[in-house]
PDB file of C-alpha atoms in Angstrom:
ATOM      1  CA  MET A   1     -38.508  95.918  11.174  1.00 97.00           C
ATOM      2  CA  HIS A   2     -37.919  97.041  14.755  1.00 97.00           C
ATOM      3  CA  VAL A   3     -40.220  97.816  17.674  1.00 97.00           C
ATOM      4  CA  ILE A   4     -39.398  99.647  20.892  1.00 95.00           C
ATOM      5  CA  VAL A   5     -40.265  97.578  23.971  1.00 90.00           C
ATOM      6  CA  LYS A   6     -40.791  99.236  27.345  1.00 86.00           C
ATOM      7  CA  SER A   7     -41.187  96.922  30.307  1.00 79.00           C
ATOM      8  CA  THR A   8     -40.068  96.159  33.827  1.00 67.00           C
ATOM      9  CA  LEU A   9     -40.371  92.481  32.860  1.00 60.00           C
ATOM     10  CA  LEU A  10     -37.409  92.271  30.498  1.00 57.00           C
ATOM     11  CA  SER A  11     -35.464  89.338  31.903  1.00 58.00           C
ATOM     12  CA  HIS A  12     -32.238  89.388  29.904  1.00 54.00           C
ATOM     13  CA  PRO A  13     -29.389  90.845  32.014  1.00 56.00           C
ATOM     14  CA  ASN A  14     -28.067  92.956  29.117  1.00 55.00           C
ATOM     15  CA  VAL A  15     -31.491  94.405  28.277  1.00 53.00           C
ATOM     16  CA  LYS A  16     -32.521  97.730  29.766  1.00 60.00           C
ATOM     17  CA  LYS A  17     -36.104  98.676  30.629  1.00 75.00           C
ATOM     18  CA  THR A  18     -36.452 100.042  27.103  1.00 82.00           C
ATOM     19  CA  THR A  19     -34.965  98.172  24.172  1.00 85.00           C
ATOM     20  CA  ARG A  20     -35.190  98.059  20.383  1.00 91.00           C
ATOM     21  CA  VAL A  21     -36.192  94.591  19.165  1.00 93.00           C
ATOM     22  CA  PRO A  22     -35.798  93.357  15.566  1.00 96.00           C
ATOM     23  CA  LEU A  23     -38.750  91.339  14.228  1.00 96.00           C
ATOM     24  CA  GLU A  24     -39.835  89.877  10.908  1.00 96.00           C
ATOM     25  CA  THR A  25     -42.479  91.767   8.946  1.00 96.00           C
ATOM     26  CA  GLY A  26     -45.929  90.510   9.952  1.00 95.00           C
ATOM     27  CA  ALA A  27     -44.929  89.831  13.566  1.00 97.00           C
ATOM     28  CA  THR A  28     -47.567  89.984  16.299  1.00 97.00           C
ATOM     29  CA  VAL A  29     -47.438  90.598  20.036  1.00 94.00           C
ATOM     30  CA  GLN A  30     -47.308  86.791  20.437  1.00 94.00           C
ATOM     31  CA  THR A  31     -44.230  86.706  18.183  1.00 94.00           C
ATOM     32  CA  LEU A  32     -42.591  89.375  20.333  1.00 92.00           C
ATOM     33  CA  LEU A  33     -43.059  87.201  23.435  1.00 89.00           C
ATOM     34  CA  GLN A  34     -40.941  84.486  21.786  1.00 91.00           C
ATOM     35  CA  VAL A  35     -37.874  86.763  21.622  1.00 87.00           C
ATOM     36  CA  PRO A  36     -35.222  85.738  24.188  1.00 82.00           C
ATOM     37  CA  GLY A  37     -35.228  88.144  27.117  1.00 75.00           C
ATOM     38  CA  ILE A  38     -38.893  89.077  26.733  1.00 77.00           C
ATOM     39  CA  THR A  39     -40.894  87.481  29.528  1.00 70.00           C
ATOM     40  CA  THR A  40     -44.136  85.573  29.026  1.00 69.00           C
ATOM     41  CA  GLU A  41     -45.401  86.601  32.476  1.00 74.00           C
ATOM     42  CA  ALA A  42     -47.022  89.710  31.014  1.00 70.00           C
ATOM     43  CA  HIS A  43     -50.780  90.157  30.975  1.00 79.00           C
ATOM     44  CA  LEU A  44     -51.202  93.651  29.543  1.00 87.00           C
ATOM     45  CA  PHE A  45     -49.845  94.785  26.196  1.00 91.00           C
ATOM     46  CA  ILE A  46     -50.031  98.357  24.946  1.00 94.00           C
ATOM     47  CA  ILE A  47     -49.097  99.313  21.389  1.00 97.00           C
ATOM     48  CA  ASN A  48     -48.627 103.035  20.807  1.00 98.00           C
ATOM     49  CA  GLY A  49     -50.798 103.879  23.821  1.00 96.00           C
ATOM     50  CA  ARG A  50     -53.631 101.437  23.056  1.00 97.00           C
ATOM     51  CA  VAL A  51     -54.421  98.182  24.833  1.00 95.00           C
ATOM     52  CA  SER A  52     -53.773  95.280  22.471  1.00 95.00           C
ATOM     53  CA  GLN A  53     -54.184  91.524  22.158  1.00 94.00           C
ATOM     54  CA  LEU A  54     -51.611  88.796  21.492  1.00 93.00           C
ATOM     55  CA  SER A  55     -52.826  88.482  17.900  1.00 96.00           C
ATOM     56  CA  ASP A  56     -52.443  92.190  17.078  1.00 97.00           C
ATOM     57  CA  PRO A  57     -49.887  92.880  14.333  1.00 98.00           C
ATOM     58  CA  LEU A  58     -46.855  95.049  14.965  1.00 98.00           C
ATOM     59  CA  GLN A  59     -45.520  97.709  12.608  1.00 98.00           C
ATOM     60  CA  ASP A  60     -42.035  99.098  12.215  1.00 98.00           C
ATOM     61  CA  GLY A  61     -41.369 101.698  14.914  1.00 97.00           C
ATOM     62  CA  ASP A  62     -44.263 100.673  17.196  1.00 98.00           C
ATOM     63  CA  GLN A  63     -43.787 101.348  20.890  1.00 97.00           C
ATOM     64  CA  VAL A  64     -44.893  98.310  22.877  1.00 94.00           C
ATOM     65  CA  GLY A  65     -45.496  98.326  26.623  1.00 91.00           C
ATOM     66  CA  ILE A  66     -45.474  94.963  28.401  1.00 86.00           C
ATOM     67  CA  PHE A  67     -46.851  94.862  31.937  1.00 82.00           C
ATOM     68  CA  PRO A  68     -47.653  92.262  34.631  1.00 77.00           C
ATOM     69  CA  ALA A  69     -51.112  91.657  36.016  1.00 72.00           C
ATOM     70  CA  LEU A  70     -51.927  94.206  38.691  1.00 68.00           C
ATOM     71  CA  VAL A  71     -53.162  92.923  42.027  1.00 67.00           C
ATOM     72  CA  GLY A  72     -53.872  94.550  45.298  1.00 65.00           C
ATOM     73  CA  GLY A  73     -56.548  95.245  47.756  1.00 62.00           C
TER      74      GLY A  73
END
């Protein structure tokens, strides 16, 4: 299966801000974070427009947003 990842945190030099990532069936957000080039510095995960957790399963074709913690004052 494949998911579409959108993030400013993609660290691999050949990866654009949006990339298609192959995963095994049954993969979770946590599994996605183990893919080379996907950073673990993220604190907010959105699957198909909904906030998700690390344990949430991914489905073929899901759009996954990965974002850093927001700070400011």
